[in-house]
CSV table of N, CA, C and O in Angstrom, one decimal:
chain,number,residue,atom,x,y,z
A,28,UNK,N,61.5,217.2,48.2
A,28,UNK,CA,60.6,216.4,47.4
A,28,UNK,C,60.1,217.2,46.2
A,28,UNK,O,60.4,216.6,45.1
A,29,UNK,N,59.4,218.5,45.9
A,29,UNK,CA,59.2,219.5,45.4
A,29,UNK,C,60.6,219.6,44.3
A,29,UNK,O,60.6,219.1,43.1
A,30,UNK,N,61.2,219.9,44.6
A,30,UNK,CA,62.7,219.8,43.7
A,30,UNK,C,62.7,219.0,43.0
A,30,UNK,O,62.5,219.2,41.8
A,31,UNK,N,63.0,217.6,43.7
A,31,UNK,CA,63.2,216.9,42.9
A,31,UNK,C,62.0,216.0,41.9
A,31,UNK,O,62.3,215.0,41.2
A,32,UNK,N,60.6,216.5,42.0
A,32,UNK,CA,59.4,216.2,41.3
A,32,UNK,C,59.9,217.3,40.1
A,32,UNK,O,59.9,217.1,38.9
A,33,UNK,N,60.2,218.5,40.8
A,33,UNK,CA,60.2,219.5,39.4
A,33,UNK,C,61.3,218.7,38.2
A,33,UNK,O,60.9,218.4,37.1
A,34,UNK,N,62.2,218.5,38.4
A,34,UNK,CA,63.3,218.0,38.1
A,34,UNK,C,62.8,216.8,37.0
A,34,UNK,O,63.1,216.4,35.9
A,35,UNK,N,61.9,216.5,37.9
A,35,UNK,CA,61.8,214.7,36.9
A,35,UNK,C,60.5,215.4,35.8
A,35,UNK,O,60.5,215.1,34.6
A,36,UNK,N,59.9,216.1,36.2
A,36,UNK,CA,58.8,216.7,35.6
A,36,UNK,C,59.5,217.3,34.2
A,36,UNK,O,58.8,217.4,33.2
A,37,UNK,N,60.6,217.5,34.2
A,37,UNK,CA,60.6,218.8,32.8
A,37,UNK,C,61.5,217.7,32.4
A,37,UNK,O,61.8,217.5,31.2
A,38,UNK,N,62.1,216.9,33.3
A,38,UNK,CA,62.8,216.0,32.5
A,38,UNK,C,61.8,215.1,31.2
A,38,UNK,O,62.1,215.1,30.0
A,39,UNK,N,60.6,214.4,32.0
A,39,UNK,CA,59.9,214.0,31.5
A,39,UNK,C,59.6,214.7,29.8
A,39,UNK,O,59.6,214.2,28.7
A,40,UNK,N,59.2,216.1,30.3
A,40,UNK,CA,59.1,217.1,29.3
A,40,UNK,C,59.4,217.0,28.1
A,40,UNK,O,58.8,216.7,27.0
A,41,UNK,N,60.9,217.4,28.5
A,41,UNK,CA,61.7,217.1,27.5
A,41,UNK,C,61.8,216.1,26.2
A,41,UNK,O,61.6,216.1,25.0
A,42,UNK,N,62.2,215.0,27.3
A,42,UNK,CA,61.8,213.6,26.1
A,42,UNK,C,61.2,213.5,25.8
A,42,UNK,O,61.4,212.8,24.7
A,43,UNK,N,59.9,213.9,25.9
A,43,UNK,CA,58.3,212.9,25.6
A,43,UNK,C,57.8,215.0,25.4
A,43,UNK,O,57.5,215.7,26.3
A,44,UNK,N,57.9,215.4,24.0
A,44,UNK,CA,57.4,216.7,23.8
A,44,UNK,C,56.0,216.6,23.5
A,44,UNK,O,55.3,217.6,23.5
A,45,UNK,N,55.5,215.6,23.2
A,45,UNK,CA,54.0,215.6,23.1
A,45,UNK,C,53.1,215.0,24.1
A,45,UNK,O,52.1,214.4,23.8
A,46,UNK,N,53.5,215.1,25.3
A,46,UNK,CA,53.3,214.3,26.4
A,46,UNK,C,52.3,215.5,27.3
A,46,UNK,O,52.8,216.6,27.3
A,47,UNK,N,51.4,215.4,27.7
A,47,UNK,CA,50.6,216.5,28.5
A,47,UNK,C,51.1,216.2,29.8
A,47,UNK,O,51.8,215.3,30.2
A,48,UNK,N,50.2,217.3,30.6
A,48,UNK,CA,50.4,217.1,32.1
A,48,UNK,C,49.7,215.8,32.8
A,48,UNK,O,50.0,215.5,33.9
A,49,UNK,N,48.7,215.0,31.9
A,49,UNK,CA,48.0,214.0,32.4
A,49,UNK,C,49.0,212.5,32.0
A,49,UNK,O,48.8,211.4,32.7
A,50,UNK,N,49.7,212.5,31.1
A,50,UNK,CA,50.5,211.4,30.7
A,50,UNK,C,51.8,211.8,31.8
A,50,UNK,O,52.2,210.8,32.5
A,51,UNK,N,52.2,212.6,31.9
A,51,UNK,CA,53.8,213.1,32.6
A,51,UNK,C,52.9,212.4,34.8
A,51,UNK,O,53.4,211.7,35.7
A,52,UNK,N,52.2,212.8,34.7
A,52,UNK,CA,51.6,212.2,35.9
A,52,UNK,C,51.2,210.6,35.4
A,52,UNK,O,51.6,209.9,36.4
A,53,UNK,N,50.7,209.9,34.7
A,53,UNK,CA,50.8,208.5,34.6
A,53,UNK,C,52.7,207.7,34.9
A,53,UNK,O,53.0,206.8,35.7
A,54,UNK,N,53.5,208.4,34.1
A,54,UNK,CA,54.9,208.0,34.2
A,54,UNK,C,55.8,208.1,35.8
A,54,UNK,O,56.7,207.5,36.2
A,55,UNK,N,55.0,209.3,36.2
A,55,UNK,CA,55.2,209.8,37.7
A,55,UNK,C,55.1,208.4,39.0
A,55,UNK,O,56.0,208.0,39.8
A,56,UNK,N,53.9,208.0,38.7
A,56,UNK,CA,53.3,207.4,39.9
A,56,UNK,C,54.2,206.1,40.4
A,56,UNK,O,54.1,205.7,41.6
A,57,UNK,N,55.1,205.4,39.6
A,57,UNK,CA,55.8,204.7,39.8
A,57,UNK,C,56.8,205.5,40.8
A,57,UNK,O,56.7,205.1,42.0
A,58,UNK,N,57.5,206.4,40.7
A,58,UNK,CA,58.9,206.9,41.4
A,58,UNK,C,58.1,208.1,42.3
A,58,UNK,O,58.8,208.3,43.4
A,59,UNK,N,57.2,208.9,42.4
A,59,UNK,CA,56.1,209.0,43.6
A,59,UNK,C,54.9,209.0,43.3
A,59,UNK,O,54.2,209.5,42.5
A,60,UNK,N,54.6,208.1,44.5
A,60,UNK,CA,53.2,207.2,44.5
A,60,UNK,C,52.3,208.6,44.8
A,60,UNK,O,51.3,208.7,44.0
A,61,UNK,N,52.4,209.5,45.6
A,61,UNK,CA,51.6,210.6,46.9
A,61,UNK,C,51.4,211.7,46.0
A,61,UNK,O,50.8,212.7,46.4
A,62,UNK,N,51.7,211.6,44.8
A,62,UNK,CA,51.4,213.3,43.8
A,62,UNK,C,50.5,212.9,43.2
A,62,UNK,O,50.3,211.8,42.6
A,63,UNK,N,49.5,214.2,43.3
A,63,UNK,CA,47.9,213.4,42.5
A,63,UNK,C,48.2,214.8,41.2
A,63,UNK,O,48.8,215.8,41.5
A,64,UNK,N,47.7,214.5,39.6
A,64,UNK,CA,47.5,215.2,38.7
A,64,UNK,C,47.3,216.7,39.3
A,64,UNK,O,48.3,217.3,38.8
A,65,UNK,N,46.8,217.5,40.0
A,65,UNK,CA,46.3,218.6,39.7
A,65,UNK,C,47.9,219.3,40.2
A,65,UNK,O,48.4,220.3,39.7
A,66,UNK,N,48.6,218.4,41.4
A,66,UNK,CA,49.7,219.2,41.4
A,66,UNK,C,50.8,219.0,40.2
A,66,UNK,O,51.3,220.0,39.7
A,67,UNK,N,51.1,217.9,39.9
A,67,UNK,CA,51.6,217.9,38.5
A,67,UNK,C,51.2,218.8,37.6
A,67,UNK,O,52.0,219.2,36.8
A,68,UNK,N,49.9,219.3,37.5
A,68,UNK,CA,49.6,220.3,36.9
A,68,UNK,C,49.9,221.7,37.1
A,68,UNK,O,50.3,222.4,36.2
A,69,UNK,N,49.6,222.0,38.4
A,69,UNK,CA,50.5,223.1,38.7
A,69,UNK,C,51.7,223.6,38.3
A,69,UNK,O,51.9,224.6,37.5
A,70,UNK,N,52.7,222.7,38.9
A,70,UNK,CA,54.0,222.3,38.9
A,70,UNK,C,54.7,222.5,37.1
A,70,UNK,O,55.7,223.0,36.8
A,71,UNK,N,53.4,221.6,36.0
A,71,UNK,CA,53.8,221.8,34.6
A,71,UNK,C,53.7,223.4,34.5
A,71,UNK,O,54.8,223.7,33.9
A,72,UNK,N,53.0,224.4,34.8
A,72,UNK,CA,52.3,225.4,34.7
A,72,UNK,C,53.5,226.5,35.2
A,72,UNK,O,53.9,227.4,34.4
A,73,UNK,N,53.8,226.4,36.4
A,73,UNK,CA,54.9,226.8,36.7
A,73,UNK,C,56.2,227.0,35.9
A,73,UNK,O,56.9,228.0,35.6
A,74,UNK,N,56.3,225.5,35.6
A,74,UNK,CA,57.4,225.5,34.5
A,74,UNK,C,57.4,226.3,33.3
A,74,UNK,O,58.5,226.5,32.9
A,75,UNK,N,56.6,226.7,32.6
A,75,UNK,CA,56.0,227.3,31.5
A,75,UNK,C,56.5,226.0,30.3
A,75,UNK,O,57.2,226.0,29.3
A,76,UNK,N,55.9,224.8,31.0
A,76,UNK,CA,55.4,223.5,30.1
A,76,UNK,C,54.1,223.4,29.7
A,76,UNK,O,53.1,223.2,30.5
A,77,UNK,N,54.2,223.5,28.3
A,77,UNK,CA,52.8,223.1,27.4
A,77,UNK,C,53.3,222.2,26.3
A,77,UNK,O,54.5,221.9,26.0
A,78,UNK,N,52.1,221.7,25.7
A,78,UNK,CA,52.1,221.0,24.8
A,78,UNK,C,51.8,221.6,23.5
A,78,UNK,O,50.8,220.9,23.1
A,79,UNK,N,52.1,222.6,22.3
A,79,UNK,CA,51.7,223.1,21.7
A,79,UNK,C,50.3,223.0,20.8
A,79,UNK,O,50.3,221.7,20.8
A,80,UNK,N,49.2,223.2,20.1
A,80,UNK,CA,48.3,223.1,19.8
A,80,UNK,C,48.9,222.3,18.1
A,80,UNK,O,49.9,222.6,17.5
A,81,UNK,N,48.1,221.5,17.9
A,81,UNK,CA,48.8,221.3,16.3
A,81,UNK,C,47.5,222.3,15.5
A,81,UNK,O,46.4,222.7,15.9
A,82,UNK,N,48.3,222.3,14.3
A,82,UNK,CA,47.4,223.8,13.5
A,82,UNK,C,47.0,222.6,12.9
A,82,UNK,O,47.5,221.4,12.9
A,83,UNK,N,45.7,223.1,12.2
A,83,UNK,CA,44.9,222.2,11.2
A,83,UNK,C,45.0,222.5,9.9
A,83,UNK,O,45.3,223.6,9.5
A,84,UNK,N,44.8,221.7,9.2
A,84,UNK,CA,45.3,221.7,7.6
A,84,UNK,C,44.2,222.8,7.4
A,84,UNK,O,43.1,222.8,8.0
A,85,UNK,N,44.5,223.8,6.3
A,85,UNK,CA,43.4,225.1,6.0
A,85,UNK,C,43.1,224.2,4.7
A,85,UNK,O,43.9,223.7,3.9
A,86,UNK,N,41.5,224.3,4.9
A,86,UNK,CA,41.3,223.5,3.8
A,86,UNK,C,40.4,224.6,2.4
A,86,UNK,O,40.4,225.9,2.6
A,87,UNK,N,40.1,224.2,1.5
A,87,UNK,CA,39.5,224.6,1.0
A,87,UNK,C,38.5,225.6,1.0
A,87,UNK,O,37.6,225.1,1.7
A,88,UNK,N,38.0,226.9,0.5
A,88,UNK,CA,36.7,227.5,0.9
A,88,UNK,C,35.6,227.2,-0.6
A,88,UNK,O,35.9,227.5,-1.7
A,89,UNK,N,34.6,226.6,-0.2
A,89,UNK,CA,34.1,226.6,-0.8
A,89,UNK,C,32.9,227.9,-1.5
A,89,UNK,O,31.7,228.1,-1.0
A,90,UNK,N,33.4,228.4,-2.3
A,90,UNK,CA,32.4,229.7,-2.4
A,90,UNK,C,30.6,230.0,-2.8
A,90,UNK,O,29.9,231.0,-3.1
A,91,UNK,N,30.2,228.4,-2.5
A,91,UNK,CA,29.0,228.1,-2.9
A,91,UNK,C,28.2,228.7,-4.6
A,91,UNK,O,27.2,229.4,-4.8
A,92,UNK,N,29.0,228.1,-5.4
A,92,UNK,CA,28.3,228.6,-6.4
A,92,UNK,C,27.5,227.8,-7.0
A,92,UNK,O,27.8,226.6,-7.2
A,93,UNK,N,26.3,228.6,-7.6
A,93,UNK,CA,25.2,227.7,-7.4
A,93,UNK,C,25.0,226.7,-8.7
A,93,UNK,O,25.7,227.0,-9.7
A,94,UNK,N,24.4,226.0,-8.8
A,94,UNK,CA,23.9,225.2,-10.1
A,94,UNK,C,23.3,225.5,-11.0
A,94,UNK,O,22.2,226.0,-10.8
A,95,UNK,N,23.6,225.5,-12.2
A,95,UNK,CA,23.5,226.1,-13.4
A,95,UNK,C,22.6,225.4,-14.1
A,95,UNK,O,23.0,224.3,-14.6
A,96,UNK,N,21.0,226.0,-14.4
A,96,UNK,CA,19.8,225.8,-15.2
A,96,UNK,C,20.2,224.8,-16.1
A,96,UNK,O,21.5,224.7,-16.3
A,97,UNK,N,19.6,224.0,-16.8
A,97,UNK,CA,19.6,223.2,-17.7
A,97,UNK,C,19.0,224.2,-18.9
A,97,UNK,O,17.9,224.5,-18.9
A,98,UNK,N,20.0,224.6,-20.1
A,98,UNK,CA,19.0,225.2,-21.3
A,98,UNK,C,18.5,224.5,-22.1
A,98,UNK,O,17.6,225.0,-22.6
A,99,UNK,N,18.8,223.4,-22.4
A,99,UNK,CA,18.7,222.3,-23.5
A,99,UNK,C,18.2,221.0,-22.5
A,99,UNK,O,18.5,220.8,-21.4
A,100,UNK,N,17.2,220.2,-23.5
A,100,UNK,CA,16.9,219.0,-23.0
A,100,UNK,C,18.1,218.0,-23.1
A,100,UNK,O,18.9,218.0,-24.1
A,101,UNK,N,18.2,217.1,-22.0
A,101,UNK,CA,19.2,216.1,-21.4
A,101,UNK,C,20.7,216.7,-21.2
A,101,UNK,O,21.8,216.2,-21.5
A,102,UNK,N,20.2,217.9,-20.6
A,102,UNK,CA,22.0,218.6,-20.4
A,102,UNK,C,22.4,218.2,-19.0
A,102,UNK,O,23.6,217.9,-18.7
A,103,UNK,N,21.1,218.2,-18.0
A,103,UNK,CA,22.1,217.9,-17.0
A,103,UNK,C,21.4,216.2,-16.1
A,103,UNK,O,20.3,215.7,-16.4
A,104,UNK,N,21.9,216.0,-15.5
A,104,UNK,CA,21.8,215.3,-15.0
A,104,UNK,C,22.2,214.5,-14.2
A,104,UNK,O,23.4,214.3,-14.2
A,105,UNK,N,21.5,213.9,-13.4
A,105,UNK,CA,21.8,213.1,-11.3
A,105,UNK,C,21.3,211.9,-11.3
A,105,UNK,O,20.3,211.3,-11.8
A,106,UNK,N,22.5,211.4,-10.5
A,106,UNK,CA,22.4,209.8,-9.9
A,106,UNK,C,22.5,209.9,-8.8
A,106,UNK,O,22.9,210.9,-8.2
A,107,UNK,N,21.9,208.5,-8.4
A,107,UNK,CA,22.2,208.2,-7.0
A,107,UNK,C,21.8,206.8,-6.8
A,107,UNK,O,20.9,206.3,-7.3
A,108,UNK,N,22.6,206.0,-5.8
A,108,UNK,CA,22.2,204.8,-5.5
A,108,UNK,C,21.7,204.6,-4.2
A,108,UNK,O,22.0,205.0,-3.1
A,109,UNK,N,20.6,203.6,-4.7
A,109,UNK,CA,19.1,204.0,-3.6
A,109,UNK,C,19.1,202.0,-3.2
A,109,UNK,O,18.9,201.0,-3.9
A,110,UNK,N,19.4,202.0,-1.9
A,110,UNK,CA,18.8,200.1,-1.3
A,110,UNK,C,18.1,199.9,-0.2
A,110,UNK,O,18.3,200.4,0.9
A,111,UNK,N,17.2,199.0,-0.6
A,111,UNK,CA,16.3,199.1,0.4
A,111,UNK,C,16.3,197.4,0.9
A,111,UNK,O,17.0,196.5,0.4
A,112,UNK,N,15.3,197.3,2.1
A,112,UNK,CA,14.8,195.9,2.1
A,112,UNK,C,13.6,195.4,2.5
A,112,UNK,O,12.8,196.0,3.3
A,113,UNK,N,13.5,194.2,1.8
A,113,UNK,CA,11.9,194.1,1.7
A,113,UNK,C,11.9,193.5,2.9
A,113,UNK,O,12.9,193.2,3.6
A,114,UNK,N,10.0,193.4,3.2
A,114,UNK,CA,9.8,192.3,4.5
A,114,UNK,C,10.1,190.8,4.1
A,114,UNK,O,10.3,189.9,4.9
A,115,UNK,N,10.1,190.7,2.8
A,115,UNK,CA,10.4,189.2,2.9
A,115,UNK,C,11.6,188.8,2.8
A,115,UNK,O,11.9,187.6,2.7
A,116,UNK,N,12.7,189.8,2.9
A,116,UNK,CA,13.9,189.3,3.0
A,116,UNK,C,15.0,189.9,2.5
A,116,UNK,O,15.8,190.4,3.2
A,117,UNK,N,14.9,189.8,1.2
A,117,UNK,CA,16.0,190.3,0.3
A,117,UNK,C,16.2,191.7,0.2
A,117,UNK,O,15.2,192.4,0.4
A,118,UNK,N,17.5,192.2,-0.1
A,118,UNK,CA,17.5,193.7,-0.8
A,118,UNK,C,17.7,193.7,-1.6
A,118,UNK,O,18.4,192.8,-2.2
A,119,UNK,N,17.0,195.3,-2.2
A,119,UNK,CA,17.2,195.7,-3.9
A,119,UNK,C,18.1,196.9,-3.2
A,119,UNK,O,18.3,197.4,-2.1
A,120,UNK,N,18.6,196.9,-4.5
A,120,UNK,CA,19.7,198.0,-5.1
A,120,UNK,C,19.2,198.8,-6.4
A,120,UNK,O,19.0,198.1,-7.4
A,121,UNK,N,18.9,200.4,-6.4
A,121,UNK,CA,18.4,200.9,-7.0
A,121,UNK,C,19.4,201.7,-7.8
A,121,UNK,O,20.3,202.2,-7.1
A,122,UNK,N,19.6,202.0,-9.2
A,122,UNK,CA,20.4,203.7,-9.4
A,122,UNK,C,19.4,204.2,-10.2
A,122,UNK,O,19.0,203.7,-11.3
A,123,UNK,N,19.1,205.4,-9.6
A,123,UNK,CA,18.3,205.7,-9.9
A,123,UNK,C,18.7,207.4,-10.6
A,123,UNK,O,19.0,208.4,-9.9
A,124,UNK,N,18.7,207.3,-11.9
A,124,UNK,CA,19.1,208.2,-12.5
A,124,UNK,C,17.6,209.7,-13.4
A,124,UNK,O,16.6,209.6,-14.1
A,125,UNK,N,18.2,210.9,-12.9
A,125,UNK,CA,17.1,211.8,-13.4
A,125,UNK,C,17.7,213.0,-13.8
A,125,UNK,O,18.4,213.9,-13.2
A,126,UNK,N,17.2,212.9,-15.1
A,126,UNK,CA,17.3,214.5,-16.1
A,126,UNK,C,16.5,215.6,-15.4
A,126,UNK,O,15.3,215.6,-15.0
A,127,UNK,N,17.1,216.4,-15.4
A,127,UNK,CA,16.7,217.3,-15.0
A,127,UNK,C,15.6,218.3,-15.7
A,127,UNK,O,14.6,218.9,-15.2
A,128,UNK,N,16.0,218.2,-16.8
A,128,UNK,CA,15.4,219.1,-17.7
A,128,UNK,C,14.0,218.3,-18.3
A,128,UNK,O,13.0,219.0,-18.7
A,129,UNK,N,13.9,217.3,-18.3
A,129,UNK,CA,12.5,216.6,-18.3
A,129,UNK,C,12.3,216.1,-17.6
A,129,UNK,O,11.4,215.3,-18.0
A,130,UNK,N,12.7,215.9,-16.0
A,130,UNK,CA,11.9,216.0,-14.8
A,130,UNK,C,11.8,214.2,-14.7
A,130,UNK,O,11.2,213.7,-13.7
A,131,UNK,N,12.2,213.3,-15.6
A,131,UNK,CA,11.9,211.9,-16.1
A,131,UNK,C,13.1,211.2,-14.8
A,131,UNK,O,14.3,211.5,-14.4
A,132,UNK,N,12.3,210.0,-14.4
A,132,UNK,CA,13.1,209.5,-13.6
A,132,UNK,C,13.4,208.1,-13.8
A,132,UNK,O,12.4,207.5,-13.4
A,133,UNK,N,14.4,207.2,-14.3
A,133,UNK,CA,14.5,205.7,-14.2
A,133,UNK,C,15.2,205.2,-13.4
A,133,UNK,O,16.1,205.7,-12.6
A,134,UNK,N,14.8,204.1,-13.5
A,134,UNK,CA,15.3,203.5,-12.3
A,134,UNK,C,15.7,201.9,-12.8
A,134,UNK,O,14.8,201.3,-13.5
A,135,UNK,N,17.2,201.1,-12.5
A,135,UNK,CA,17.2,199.8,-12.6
A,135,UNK,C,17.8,199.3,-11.8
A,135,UNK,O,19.0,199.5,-11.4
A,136,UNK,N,17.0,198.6,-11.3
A,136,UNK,CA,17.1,197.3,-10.2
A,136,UNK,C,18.9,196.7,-10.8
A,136,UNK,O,19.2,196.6,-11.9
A,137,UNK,N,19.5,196.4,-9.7
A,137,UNK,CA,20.8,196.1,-9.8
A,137,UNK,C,21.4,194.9,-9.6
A,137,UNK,O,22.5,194.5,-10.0
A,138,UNK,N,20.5,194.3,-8.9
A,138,UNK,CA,20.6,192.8,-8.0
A,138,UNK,C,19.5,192.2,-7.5
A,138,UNK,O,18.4,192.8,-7.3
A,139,UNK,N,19.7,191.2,-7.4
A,139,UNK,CA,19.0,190.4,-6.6
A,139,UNK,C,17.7,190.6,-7.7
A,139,UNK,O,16.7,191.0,-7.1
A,140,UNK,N,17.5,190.3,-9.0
A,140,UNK,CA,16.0,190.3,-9.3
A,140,UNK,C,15.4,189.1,-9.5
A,140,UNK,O,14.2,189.2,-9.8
A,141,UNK,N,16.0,187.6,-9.3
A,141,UNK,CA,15.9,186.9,-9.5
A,141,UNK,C,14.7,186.0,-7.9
A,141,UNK,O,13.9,185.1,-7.8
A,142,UNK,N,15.5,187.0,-7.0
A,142,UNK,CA,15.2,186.9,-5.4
A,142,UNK,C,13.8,187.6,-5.5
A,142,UNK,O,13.1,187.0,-4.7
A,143,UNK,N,13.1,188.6,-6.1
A,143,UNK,CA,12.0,189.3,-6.5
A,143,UNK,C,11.0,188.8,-7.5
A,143,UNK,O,9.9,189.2,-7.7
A,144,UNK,N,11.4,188.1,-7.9
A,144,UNK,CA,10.6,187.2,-9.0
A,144,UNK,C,9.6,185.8,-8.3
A,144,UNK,O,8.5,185.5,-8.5
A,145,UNK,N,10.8,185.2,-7.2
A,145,UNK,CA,10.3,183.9,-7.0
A,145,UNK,C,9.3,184.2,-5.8
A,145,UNK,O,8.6,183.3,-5.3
């Protein structure tokens, strides 16, 4: 029985190379019912059957460099969109844009002002 488990096991292997020792025991249970995972695991283990690791894409390093002073008024400047909702119902949609260098913040409502009015 051992034999011929080994047998179907690397067969399994083979075909199915991305297949672990927990899928190779799902395909098992049909042709023997009595083998529980941990000896299929053994058994893979023995074989000197793995699944190799996949490598991950090397991404980027980012070297943190930092943000650069504003020398001049209206040099730099940030957005962002800001939405909220009221208790009475509706949402606003904000972008809310600010200079850095004079510290000044506007803001224009984007939608729905007609829903804010009534």
């Amino acid at each position: 029985m051992t034999q011929e488990l080994c047998s179907k096991i690397i067969e399994i292997a083979h075909a199915r190379r991305r297949f672990g020792y927990r899928r190779i025991h799902d395909m098992l249970r049909p042709h023997f019912p009595g083998v529980n995972h941990k000896r299929v695991y053994r058994l893979c283990s023995a074989a000197n059957l793995a699944v190799r690791k996949r490598k991950k894409p090397e991404r980027a390093v980012n070297e943190g460099v930092s943000l650069q002073l504003a020398r001049t008024l209206k040099e730099v400047w940030s957005m962002d969109f800001v939405s909220d909702g009221l208790s009475t119902g509706p949402r606003i949609k904000f972008l809310t844009v600010l200079c850095a260098s004079l510290g000044l913040l506007h803001a224009q409502i984007e939608a729905q002002c007609e829903a804010l009015a009534a």
